[in-house]
mmCIF file of C-alpha atoms in Angstrom:
data_model
loop_
_atom_site.group_PDB
_atom_site.id
_atom_site.type_symbol
_atom_site.label_atom_id
_atom_site.label_comp_id
_atom_site.label_asym_id
_atom_site.label_seq_id
_atom_site.Cartn_x
_atom_site.Cartn_y
_atom_site.Cartn_z
ATOM 1 C CA UNK A 57 39.435 8.594 17.341
ATOM 2 C CA UNK A 58 38.535 5.304 18.919
ATOM 3 C CA UNK A 59 35.074 6.674 19.687
ATOM 4 C CA UNK A 60 34.603 7.695 16.070
ATOM 5 C CA UNK A 61 35.663 4.349 14.634
ATOM 6 C CA UNK A 62 33.420 2.657 17.161
ATOM 7 C CA UNK A 63 30.345 4.607 15.985
ATOM 8 C CA UNK A 64 31.225 3.954 12.348
ATOM 9 C CA UNK A 65 31.435 0.211 12.879
ATOM 10 C CA UNK A 66 28.224 0.222 14.832
ATOM 11 C CA UNK A 67 26.452 2.211 12.106
ATOM 12 C CA UNK A 68 27.715 -0.255 9.494
ATOM 13 C CA UNK A 69 26.620 -3.295 11.489
ATOM 14 C CA UNK A 70 23.253 -1.632 12.140
ATOM 15 C CA UNK A 71 22.918 -1.126 8.397
ATOM 16 C CA UNK A 72 23.538 -4.813 7.679
ATOM 17 C CA UNK A 73 21.243 -5.855 10.525
ATOM 18 C CA UNK A 74 18.479 -3.849 8.823
ATOM 19 C CA UNK A 75 19.490 -5.178 5.418
ATOM 20 C CA UNK A 76 18.930 -8.761 6.580
ATOM 21 C CA UNK A 77 15.386 -7.842 7.654
ATOM 22 C CA UNK A 78 14.736 -6.329 4.236
ATOM 23 C CA UNK A 79 15.767 -9.428 2.258
ATOM 24 C CA UNK A 80 12.679 -11.583 2.949
ATOM 25 C CA UNK A 81 10.418 -8.636 2.130
ATOM 26 C CA UNK A 82 12.347 -8.166 -1.102
ATOM 27 C CA UNK A 83 11.800 -11.821 -2.046
ATOM 28 C CA UNK A 84 8.098 -11.778 -1.150
ATOM 29 C CA UNK A 85 7.394 -8.613 -3.109
ATOM 30 C CA UNK A 86 9.368 -9.680 -6.205
ATOM 31 C CA UNK A 87 6.474 -11.447 -8.018
ATOM 32 C CA UNK A 88 4.258 -8.420 -7.490
ATOM 33 C CA UNK A 89 6.928 -6.066 -8.768
ATOM 34 C CA UNK A 90 7.283 -8.147 -11.923
ATOM 35 C CA UNK A 91 3.511 -8.416 -12.250
ATOM 36 C CA UNK A 92 3.145 -4.675 -11.833
ATOM 37 C CA UNK A 93 5.641 -4.031 -14.613
ATOM 38 C CA UNK A 94 3.996 -6.522 -16.956
ATOM 39 C CA UNK A 95 0.442 -5.273 -16.356
ATOM 40 C CA UNK A 96 1.471 -1.640 -16.580
ATOM 41 C CA UNK A 97 2.867 -2.183 -20.070
ATOM 42 C CA UNK A 98 -0.281 -4.106 -21.051
ATOM 43 C CA UNK A 99 -2.258 -1.056 -19.882
ATOM 44 C CA UNK A 100 -0.287 1.270 -22.118
ATOM 45 C CA UNK A 101 2.634 2.564 -20.042
ATOM 46 C CA UNK A 102 6.134 2.649 -21.507
ATOM 47 C CA UNK A 103 8.971 0.766 -19.811
ATOM 48 C CA UNK A 104 10.463 4.087 -18.773
ATOM 49 C CA UNK A 105 7.179 5.211 -17.163
ATOM 50 C CA UNK A 106 6.909 1.919 -15.298
ATOM 51 C CA UNK A 107 10.381 2.291 -13.783
ATOM 52 C CA UNK A 108 9.726 5.955 -13.023
ATOM 53 C CA UNK A 109 6.463 5.077 -11.270
ATOM 54 C CA UNK A 110 8.061 2.393 -9.082
ATOM 55 C CA UNK A 111 11.005 4.639 -8.237
ATOM 56 C CA UNK A 112 8.927 7.677 -7.256
ATOM 57 C CA UNK A 113 5.620 6.388 -5.831
ATOM 58 C CA UNK A 114 7.117 3.200 -4.336
ATOM 59 C CA UNK A 115 3.801 1.804 -3.044
ATOM 60 C CA UNK A 116 2.736 -1.460 -4.679
ATOM 61 C CA UNK A 117 -1.020 -1.510 -4.111
ATOM 62 C CA UNK A 118 -1.511 2.089 -5.205
ATOM 63 C CA UNK A 119 0.631 1.533 -8.303
ATOM 64 C CA UNK A 120 -1.634 -1.371 -9.237
ATOM 65 C CA UNK A 121 -4.666 0.875 -8.726
ATOM 66 C CA UNK A 122 -3.060 3.513 -10.916
ATOM 67 C CA UNK A 123 -2.408 1.207 -13.853
ATOM 68 C CA UNK A 124 -5.852 -0.373 -13.475
ATOM 69 C CA UNK A 125 -7.351 3.088 -14.063
ATOM 70 C CA UNK A 126 -4.840 4.167 -16.756
ATOM 71 C CA UNK A 127 -6.365 1.463 -18.966
ATOM 72 C CA UNK A 128 -9.719 3.270 -18.931
ATOM 73 C CA UNK A 129 -10.723 6.775 -19.957
ATOM 74 C CA UNK A 130 -10.593 8.426 -16.586
ATOM 75 C CA UNK A 131 -9.825 12.014 -15.620
ATOM 76 C CA UNK A 132 -6.200 12.348 -14.412
ATOM 77 C CA UNK A 133 -7.162 13.827 -11.041
ATOM 78 C CA UNK A 134 -9.400 10.847 -10.300
ATOM 79 C CA UNK A 135 -6.447 8.508 -10.859
ATOM 80 C CA UNK A 136 -4.272 10.628 -8.568
ATOM 81 C CA UNK A 137 -7.045 10.724 -5.958
ATOM 82 C CA UNK A 138 -7.401 6.933 -6.083
ATOM 83 C CA UNK A 139 -3.643 6.448 -5.675
ATOM 84 C CA UNK A 140 -3.641 8.792 -2.698
ATOM 85 C CA UNK A 141 -6.718 7.138 -1.181
ATOM 86 C CA UNK A 142 -4.982 3.754 -1.157
ATOM 87 C CA UNK A 143 -1.858 5.341 0.319
ATOM 88 C CA UNK A 144 -3.704 7.311 2.955
ATOM 89 C CA UNK A 145 -2.959 4.659 5.563
ATOM 90 C CA UNK A 146 0.640 5.928 5.545
ATOM 91 C CA UNK A 147 -0.568 8.943 7.518
ATOM 92 C CA UNK A 148 -1.071 6.609 10.460
ATOM 93 C CA UNK A 149 2.298 4.892 9.960
ATOM 94 C CA UNK A 150 3.979 8.256 9.747
ATOM 95 C CA UNK A 151 2.386 9.458 12.972
ATOM 96 C CA UNK A 152 3.348 6.240 14.776
ATOM 97 C CA UNK A 153 6.945 6.012 13.513
ATOM 98 C CA UNK A 154 7.428 9.774 13.846
ATOM 99 C CA UNK A 155 7.225 9.418 17.635
ATOM 100 C CA UNK A 156 10.191 7.064 17.610
ATOM 101 C CA UNK A 157 12.615 8.974 15.384
ATOM 102 C CA UNK A 158 12.831 12.253 17.272
ATOM 103 C CA UNK A 159 16.620 11.764 17.484
ATOM 104 C CA UNK A 160 17.055 11.830 13.670
ATOM 105 C CA UNK A 161 18.136 15.010 11.895
ATOM 106 C CA UNK A 162 15.534 16.801 9.740
ATOM 107 C CA UNK A 163 17.206 15.500 6.595
ATOM 108 C CA UNK A 164 17.202 11.955 7.857
ATOM 109 C CA UNK A 165 13.486 12.290 8.574
ATOM 110 C CA UNK A 166 12.763 13.767 5.129
ATOM 111 C CA UNK A 167 14.603 10.879 3.469
ATOM 112 C CA UNK A 168 13.340 8.196 5.848
ATOM 113 C CA UNK A 169 9.645 8.947 5.376
ATOM 114 C CA UNK A 170 9.959 8.302 1.643
ATOM 115 C CA UNK A 171 10.766 4.651 2.363
ATOM 116 C CA UNK A 172 7.934 4.094 4.859
ATOM 117 C CA UNK A 173 6.216 1.149 3.156
ATOM 118 C CA UNK A 174 4.030 -1.327 5.097
ATOM 119 C CA UNK A 175 6.729 -3.873 6.053
ATOM 120 C CA UNK A 176 9.156 -1.068 6.911
ATOM 121 C CA UNK A 177 6.556 0.364 9.270
ATOM 122 C CA UNK A 178 5.807 -3.059 10.774
ATOM 123 C CA UNK A 179 9.484 -3.742 11.547
ATOM 124 C CA UNK A 180 10.077 -0.243 12.907
ATOM 125 C CA UNK A 181 7.086 -0.606 15.231
ATOM 126 C CA UNK A 182 8.286 -4.025 16.370
ATOM 127 C CA UNK A 183 11.757 -2.677 17.021
ATOM 128 C CA UNK A 184 10.297 0.270 18.950
ATOM 129 C CA UNK A 185 7.900 -1.869 21.003
ATOM 130 C CA UNK A 186 10.782 -4.102 22.056
ATOM 131 C CA UNK A 187 12.392 -1.003 23.519
ATOM 132 C CA UNK A 188 15.093 -0.609 20.864
ATOM 133 C CA UNK A 189 15.925 2.736 19.279
ATOM 134 C CA UNK A 190 15.349 2.991 15.553
ATOM 135 C CA UNK A 191 18.641 4.028 14.018
ATOM 136 C CA UNK A 192 18.780 5.749 10.659
ATOM 137 C CA UNK A 193 21.401 3.247 9.421
ATOM 138 C CA UNK A 194 19.281 0.309 10.490
ATOM 139 C CA UNK A 195 16.209 1.826 8.835
ATOM 140 C CA UNK A 196 17.993 2.571 5.555
ATOM 141 C CA UNK A 197 19.636 -0.857 5.628
ATOM 142 C CA UNK A 198 16.203 -2.437 5.616
ATOM 143 C CA UNK A 199 14.917 -0.050 2.948
ATOM 144 C CA UNK A 200 17.798 -0.664 0.501
ATOM 145 C CA UNK A 201 17.050 -4.198 -0.758
ATOM 146 C CA UNK A 202 13.280 -3.633 -0.775
ATOM 147 C CA UNK A 203 13.476 -0.395 -2.741
ATOM 148 C CA UNK A 204 16.198 -1.347 -5.215
ATOM 149 C CA UNK A 205 14.631 -4.687 -6.088
ATOM 150 C CA UNK A 206 11.145 -3.198 -6.345
ATOM 151 C CA UNK A 207 12.371 -0.889 -9.090
ATOM 152 C CA UNK A 208 14.382 -3.658 -10.773
ATOM 153 C CA UNK A 209 11.484 -6.140 -10.614
ATOM 154 C CA UNK A 210 9.067 -3.731 -12.247
ATOM 155 C CA UNK A 211 11.636 -3.046 -14.984
ATOM 156 C CA UNK A 212 11.988 -6.800 -15.568
ATOM 157 C CA UNK A 213 8.205 -7.225 -15.752
ATOM 158 C CA UNK A 214 7.832 -4.290 -18.117
ATOM 159 C CA UNK A 215 10.656 -5.445 -20.388
ATOM 160 C CA UNK A 216 9.380 -8.989 -20.788
ATOM 161 C CA UNK A 217 5.672 -8.209 -20.861
ATOM 162 C CA UNK A 218 5.509 -8.401 -24.657
ATOM 163 C CA UNK A 219 6.882 -11.909 -24.620
ATOM 164 C CA UNK A 220 3.768 -13.186 -22.859
ATOM 165 C CA UNK A 221 1.671 -15.499 -25.023
ATOM 166 C CA UNK A 222 -2.158 -15.628 -24.864
ATOM 167 C CA UNK A 223 -2.898 -13.201 -22.030
ATOM 168 C CA UNK A 224 -6.553 -14.232 -21.770
ATOM 169 C CA UNK A 225 -5.746 -17.909 -21.222
ATOM 170 C CA UNK A 226 -3.173 -16.908 -18.598
ATOM 171 C CA UNK A 227 -5.783 -14.768 -16.891
ATOM 172 C CA UNK A 228 -3.543 -11.669 -16.993
ATOM 173 C CA UNK A 229 -6.509 -9.312 -17.334
ATOM 174 C CA UNK A 230 -8.117 -10.612 -14.132
ATOM 175 C CA UNK A 231 -5.035 -10.743 -11.888
ATOM 176 C CA UNK A 232 -5.642 -7.276 -10.438
ATOM 177 C CA UNK A 233 -9.058 -8.082 -8.913
ATOM 178 C CA UNK A 234 -7.526 -11.212 -7.322
ATOM 179 C CA UNK A 235 -4.627 -9.147 -6.016
ATOM 180 C CA UNK A 236 -6.951 -6.449 -4.644
ATOM 181 C CA UNK A 237 -9.156 -9.085 -3.032
ATOM 182 C CA UNK A 238 -6.028 -10.418 -1.323
ATOM 183 C CA UNK A 239 -5.264 -6.968 0.052
ATOM 184 C CA UNK A 240 -8.856 -6.560 1.262
ATOM 185 C CA UNK A 241 -8.651 -9.939 3.032
ATOM 186 C CA UNK A 242 -5.385 -8.832 4.636
ATOM 187 C CA UNK A 243 -7.252 -6.148 6.582
ATOM 188 C CA UNK A 244 -9.889 -8.556 7.924
ATOM 189 C CA UNK A 245 -8.630 -8.399 11.527
ATOM 190 C CA UNK A 246 -9.429 -4.700 11.695
ATOM 191 C CA UNK A 247 -12.538 -3.529 13.557
ATOM 192 C CA UNK A 248 -15.759 -3.380 11.476
ATOM 193 C CA UNK A 249 -14.012 -4.988 8.513
ATOM 194 C CA UNK A 250 -17.025 -6.957 7.238
ATOM 195 C CA UNK A 251 -19.588 -4.110 7.496
ATOM 196 C CA UNK A 252 -17.108 -1.770 5.770
ATOM 197 C CA UNK A 253 -16.490 -4.242 2.948
ATOM 198 C CA UNK A 254 -20.218 -4.890 2.494
ATOM 199 C CA UNK A 255 -21.066 -1.179 2.481
ATOM 200 C CA UNK A 256 -18.284 -0.364 0.019
ATOM 201 C CA UNK A 257 -19.209 -3.295 -2.232
ATOM 202 C CA UNK A 258 -22.877 -2.332 -2.389
ATOM 203 C CA UNK A 259 -22.177 1.365 -2.896
ATOM 204 C CA UNK A 260 -19.510 0.787 -5.547
ATOM 205 C CA UNK A 261 -21.682 -1.642 -7.519
ATOM 206 C CA UNK A 262 -24.646 0.748 -7.430
ATOM 207 C CA UNK A 263 -22.421 3.677 -8.415
ATOM 208 C CA UNK A 264 -20.842 1.600 -11.185
ATOM 209 C CA UNK A 265 -24.293 0.793 -12.596
ATOM 210 C CA UNK A 266 -26.077 4.105 -12.120
ATOM 211 C CA UNK A 267 -23.401 6.826 -11.966
ATOM 212 C CA UNK A 268 -20.670 5.231 -14.015
ATOM 213 C CA UNK A 269 -16.958 4.545 -13.734
ATOM 214 C CA UNK A 270 -14.736 5.948 -12.166
ATOM 215 C CA UNK A 271 -17.143 7.308 -9.559
ATOM 216 C CA UNK A 272 -17.676 3.860 -8.120
ATOM 217 C CA UNK A 273 -14.215 4.161 -6.497
ATOM 218 C CA UNK A 274 -14.806 7.375 -4.562
ATOM 219 C CA UNK A 275 -18.499 6.719 -3.812
ATOM 220 C CA UNK A 276 -17.849 3.149 -2.688
ATOM 221 C CA UNK A 277 -14.873 4.162 -0.527
ATOM 222 C CA UNK A 278 -16.800 7.046 1.041
ATOM 223 C CA UNK A 279 -19.623 4.672 2.013
ATOM 224 C CA UNK A 280 -17.251 2.333 3.883
ATOM 225 C CA UNK A 281 -15.374 5.146 5.611
ATOM 226 C CA UNK A 282 -18.613 6.920 6.616
ATOM 227 C CA UNK A 283 -19.996 3.690 8.057
ATOM 228 C CA UNK A 284 -16.824 3.159 10.132
ATOM 229 C CA UNK A 285 -16.925 6.744 11.424
ATOM 230 C CA UNK A 286 -20.641 6.557 12.316
ATOM 231 C CA UNK A 287 -20.490 3.309 14.278
ATOM 232 C CA UNK A 288 -20.167 3.825 18.034
ATOM 233 C CA UNK A 289 -16.467 3.861 19.013
ATOM 234 C CA UNK A 290 -15.259 1.003 21.210
ATOM 235 C CA UNK A 291 -14.813 1.584 24.964
ATOM 236 C CA UNK A 292 -11.076 1.140 24.450
ATOM 237 C CA UNK A 293 -10.925 3.859 21.790
ATOM 238 C CA UNK A 294 -12.912 6.265 23.978
ATOM 239 C CA UNK A 295 -10.638 5.555 26.933
ATOM 240 C CA UNK A 296 -7.537 6.209 24.805
ATOM 241 C CA UNK A 297 -9.041 9.458 23.633
ATOM 242 C CA UNK A 298 -9.937 10.747 27.073
ATOM 243 C CA UNK A 299 -6.800 9.479 28.737
ATOM 244 C CA UNK A 300 -4.071 9.000 26.133
ATOM 245 C CA UNK A 301 -1.345 6.406 26.751
ATOM 246 C CA UNK A 302 1.683 7.814 28.546
ATOM 247 C CA UNK A 303 4.028 7.693 25.544
ATOM 248 C CA UNK A 304 1.707 9.955 23.561
ATOM 249 C CA UNK A 305 1.654 12.637 26.214
ATOM 250 C CA UNK A 306 3.608 15.859 25.823
ATOM 251 C CA UNK A 307 4.221 15.266 22.154
ATOM 252 C CA UNK A 308 6.028 18.038 20.290
ATOM 253 C CA UNK A 309 6.598 18.425 16.571
ATOM 254 C CA UNK B 61 5.793 15.347 -21.065
ATOM 255 C CA UNK B 62 2.759 13.060 -21.281
ATOM 256 C CA UNK B 63 -0.310 13.104 -19.023
ATOM 257 C CA UNK B 64 0.836 9.772 -17.646
ATOM 258 C CA UNK B 65 4.103 11.350 -16.534
ATOM 259 C CA UNK B 66 2.310 14.106 -14.628
ATOM 260 C CA UNK B 67 -0.138 11.660 -13.031
ATOM 261 C CA UNK B 68 2.850 9.690 -11.752
ATOM 262 C CA UNK B 69 4.556 12.850 -10.456
ATOM 263 C CA UNK B 70 1.382 13.987 -8.660
ATOM 264 C CA UNK B 71 0.836 10.477 -7.275
ATOM 265 C CA UNK B 72 4.422 10.424 -5.999
ATOM 266 C CA UNK B 73 4.235 13.860 -4.376
ATOM 267 C CA UNK B 74 0.967 13.101 -2.587
ATOM 268 C CA UNK B 75 2.168 9.652 -1.544
ATOM 269 C CA UNK B 76 5.258 11.239 -0.023
ATOM 270 C CA UNK B 77 3.060 13.781 1.751
ATOM 271 C CA UNK B 78 1.021 10.972 3.362
ATOM 272 C CA UNK B 79 4.268 9.409 4.605
ATOM 273 C CA UNK B 80 5.818 12.587 5.964
ATOM 274 C CA UNK B 81 2.600 14.452 6.740
ATOM 275 C CA UNK B 82 1.060 12.037 9.216
ATOM 276 C CA UNK B 83 3.831 12.809 11.641
ATOM 277 C CA UNK B 84 3.722 16.555 10.993
ATOM 278 C CA UNK B 85 -0.070 16.908 11.214
ATOM 279 C CA UNK B 86 -1.239 14.263 13.663
ATOM 280 C CA UNK B 87 1.540 14.995 16.140
ATOM 281 C CA UNK B 88 0.052 18.483 16.596
ATOM 282 C CA UNK B 89 -3.025 16.945 18.134
ATOM 283 C CA UNK B 90 -2.910 15.453 21.590
ATOM 284 C CA UNK B 91 -4.843 12.519 20.199
ATOM 285 C CA UNK B 92 -7.003 11.646 17.228
ATOM 286 C CA UNK B 93 -10.779 11.494 17.752
ATOM 287 C CA UNK B 94 -11.949 7.850 17.793
ATOM 288 C CA UNK B 95 -14.369 8.447 14.936
ATOM 289 C CA UNK B 96 -11.637 10.012 12.788
ATOM 290 C CA UNK B 97 -9.324 7.145 13.626
ATOM 291 C CA UNK B 98 -12.035 4.583 12.815
ATOM 292 C CA UNK B 99 -12.611 6.355 9.512
ATOM 293 C CA UNK B 100 -8.889 6.410 8.685
ATOM 294 C CA UNK B 101 -8.583 2.754 9.628
ATOM 295 C CA UNK B 102 -11.378 1.914 7.201
ATOM 296 C CA UNK B 103 -9.828 3.710 4.218
ATOM 297 C CA UNK B 104 -7.672 0.955 2.675
ATOM 298 C CA UNK B 105 -10.273 -1.831 2.892
ATOM 299 C CA UNK B 106 -13.005 0.522 1.640
ATOM 300 C CA UNK B 107 -10.991 1.744 -1.365
ATOM 301 C CA UNK B 108 -9.692 -1.668 -2.362
ATOM 302 C CA UNK B 109 -13.160 -3.230 -2.092
ATOM 303 C CA UNK B 110 -14.441 -0.838 -4.752
ATOM 304 C CA UNK B 111 -11.840 -2.252 -7.154
ATOM 305 C CA UNK B 112 -13.054 -5.827 -6.651
ATOM 306 C CA UNK B 113 -16.846 -5.498 -6.377
ATOM 307 C CA UNK B 114 -17.633 -4.112 -9.878
ATOM 308 C CA UNK B 115 -15.271 -6.695 -11.408
ATOM 309 C CA UNK B 116 -17.542 -9.369 -9.951
ATOM 310 C CA UNK B 117 -20.486 -7.913 -11.901
ATOM 311 C CA UNK B 118 -18.890 -8.535 -15.282
ATOM 312 C CA UNK B 119 -17.151 -11.774 -14.262
ATOM 313 C CA UNK B 120 -17.893 -15.172 -15.756
ATOM 314 C CA UNK B 121 -17.820 -18.508 -13.894
ATOM 315 C CA UNK B 122 -14.018 -18.849 -14.115
ATOM 316 C CA UNK B 123 -13.481 -15.410 -12.578
ATOM 317 C CA UNK B 124 -16.037 -15.969 -9.794
ATOM 318 C CA UNK B 125 -14.475 -19.335 -8.932
ATOM 319 C CA UNK B 126 -11.024 -17.716 -8.823
ATOM 320 C CA UNK B 127 -12.189 -15.002 -6.422
ATOM 321 C CA UNK B 128 -13.966 -17.507 -4.172
ATOM 322 C CA UNK B 129 -10.860 -19.719 -4.115
ATOM 323 C CA UNK B 130 -8.629 -16.726 -3.329
ATOM 324 C CA UNK B 131 -10.916 -15.592 -0.490
ATOM 325 C CA UNK B 132 -10.970 -19.085 1.026
ATOM 326 C CA UNK B 133 -7.190 -19.487 0.767
ATOM 327 C CA UNK B 134 -6.808 -16.062 2.430
ATOM 328 C CA UNK B 135 -8.443 -17.407 5.599
ATOM 329 C CA UNK B 136 -5.449 -19.700 6.124
ATOM 330 C CA UNK B 137 -2.595 -18.720 3.863
ATOM 331 C CA UNK B 138 -0.718 -15.544 3.038
ATOM 332 C CA UNK B 139 -0.861 -13.167 0.120
ATOM 333 C CA UNK B 140 1.383 -15.309 -2.071
ATOM 334 C CA UNK B 141 -0.542 -18.579 -1.748
ATOM 335 C CA UNK B 142 -3.845 -16.763 -2.200
ATOM 336 C CA UNK B 143 -2.624 -15.053 -5.329
ATOM 337 C CA UNK B 144 -1.090 -18.162 -6.880
ATOM 338 C CA UNK B 145 -4.080 -20.320 -5.909
ATOM 339 C CA UNK B 146 -6.593 -17.836 -7.295
ATOM 340 C CA UNK B 147 -4.607 -17.505 -10.516
ATOM 341 C CA UNK B 148 -4.363 -21.285 -10.927
ATOM 342 C CA UNK B 149 -8.154 -21.640 -10.524
ATOM 343 C CA UNK B 150 -8.636 -18.807 -13.031
ATOM 344 C CA UNK B 151 -6.409 -20.419 -15.661
ATOM 345 C CA UNK B 152 -8.021 -23.835 -15.241
ATOM 346 C CA UNK B 153 -11.506 -22.263 -15.226
ATOM 347 C CA UNK B 154 -10.857 -20.340 -18.425
ATOM 348 C CA UNK B 155 -9.564 -23.489 -20.029
ATOM 349 C CA UNK B 156 -12.962 -25.110 -19.424
ATOM 350 C CA UNK B 157 -15.348 -22.155 -19.621
ATOM 351 C CA UNK B 158 -13.477 -20.188 -22.283
#
């Protein structure tokens, strides 16, 4: 009895500890949620579709990519492919976080992975590197404010989009390139960032001019990825491959 | 249901698969080949670049100035300041250049 009430209290306090970590992320992502909703409606989505998209995909950058392409006449599978391409980084998050949640039940893992957005991953990694265990309550506590407000923000943006005055003067139509540039700049600490960006820029511009939209997305992305894969791996990466770090060893699904 | 609805559903399913699948697939391998990892690491920057670069082609002076300002702010500030700064330059630029 006392043991049970102890675990309940600790789960509840873990939840609120996670919740507090989620609040700043919720605040920082709010403008982008509202912007997403507003731009999505400008690009022809209904308010219901906007809310549905935020609630099910729950990945800001890829949602922006999706609505950017909805505005043009593009084959549906290309839009889906572009959304997935932007979200492909989650494969790495999933592999990294997956190592640390072996103690969760299968259901907890199935639910938890849905909420694995960038800041959620970053905090989980930090928690794990500091030697703490990642509790399901803590994890869901952090996810709650981020997820709920993301959906609410996009609904707010979608609902009030029509109230916007002169969208050209406000630059609404050019906010997505600025936003995407910001995301690109956010990756600049990664290895080979500049060569990748230059290769993808050149290839996408050439494809845009000579093949046509939407192929510039896949052709440009393939050029950057191919360049990164062809460059000689760093000594560190080779060493990790030949002699993996201890915590990776003996991994089981 | 509309095409848009099904695009969203497919986008959601595949996004979920990237989040759950990395653990299921990559954990079967002892370790990921460095070239595969380098390629995976390059994916987000490569994809997102293709959404900026062609926009530069059709951009006028106000748009170019906004992108340059955003890139410069990014060297010091975070996403929010970059976005607000770039947008401010864009609005002012369009006021003058039309």
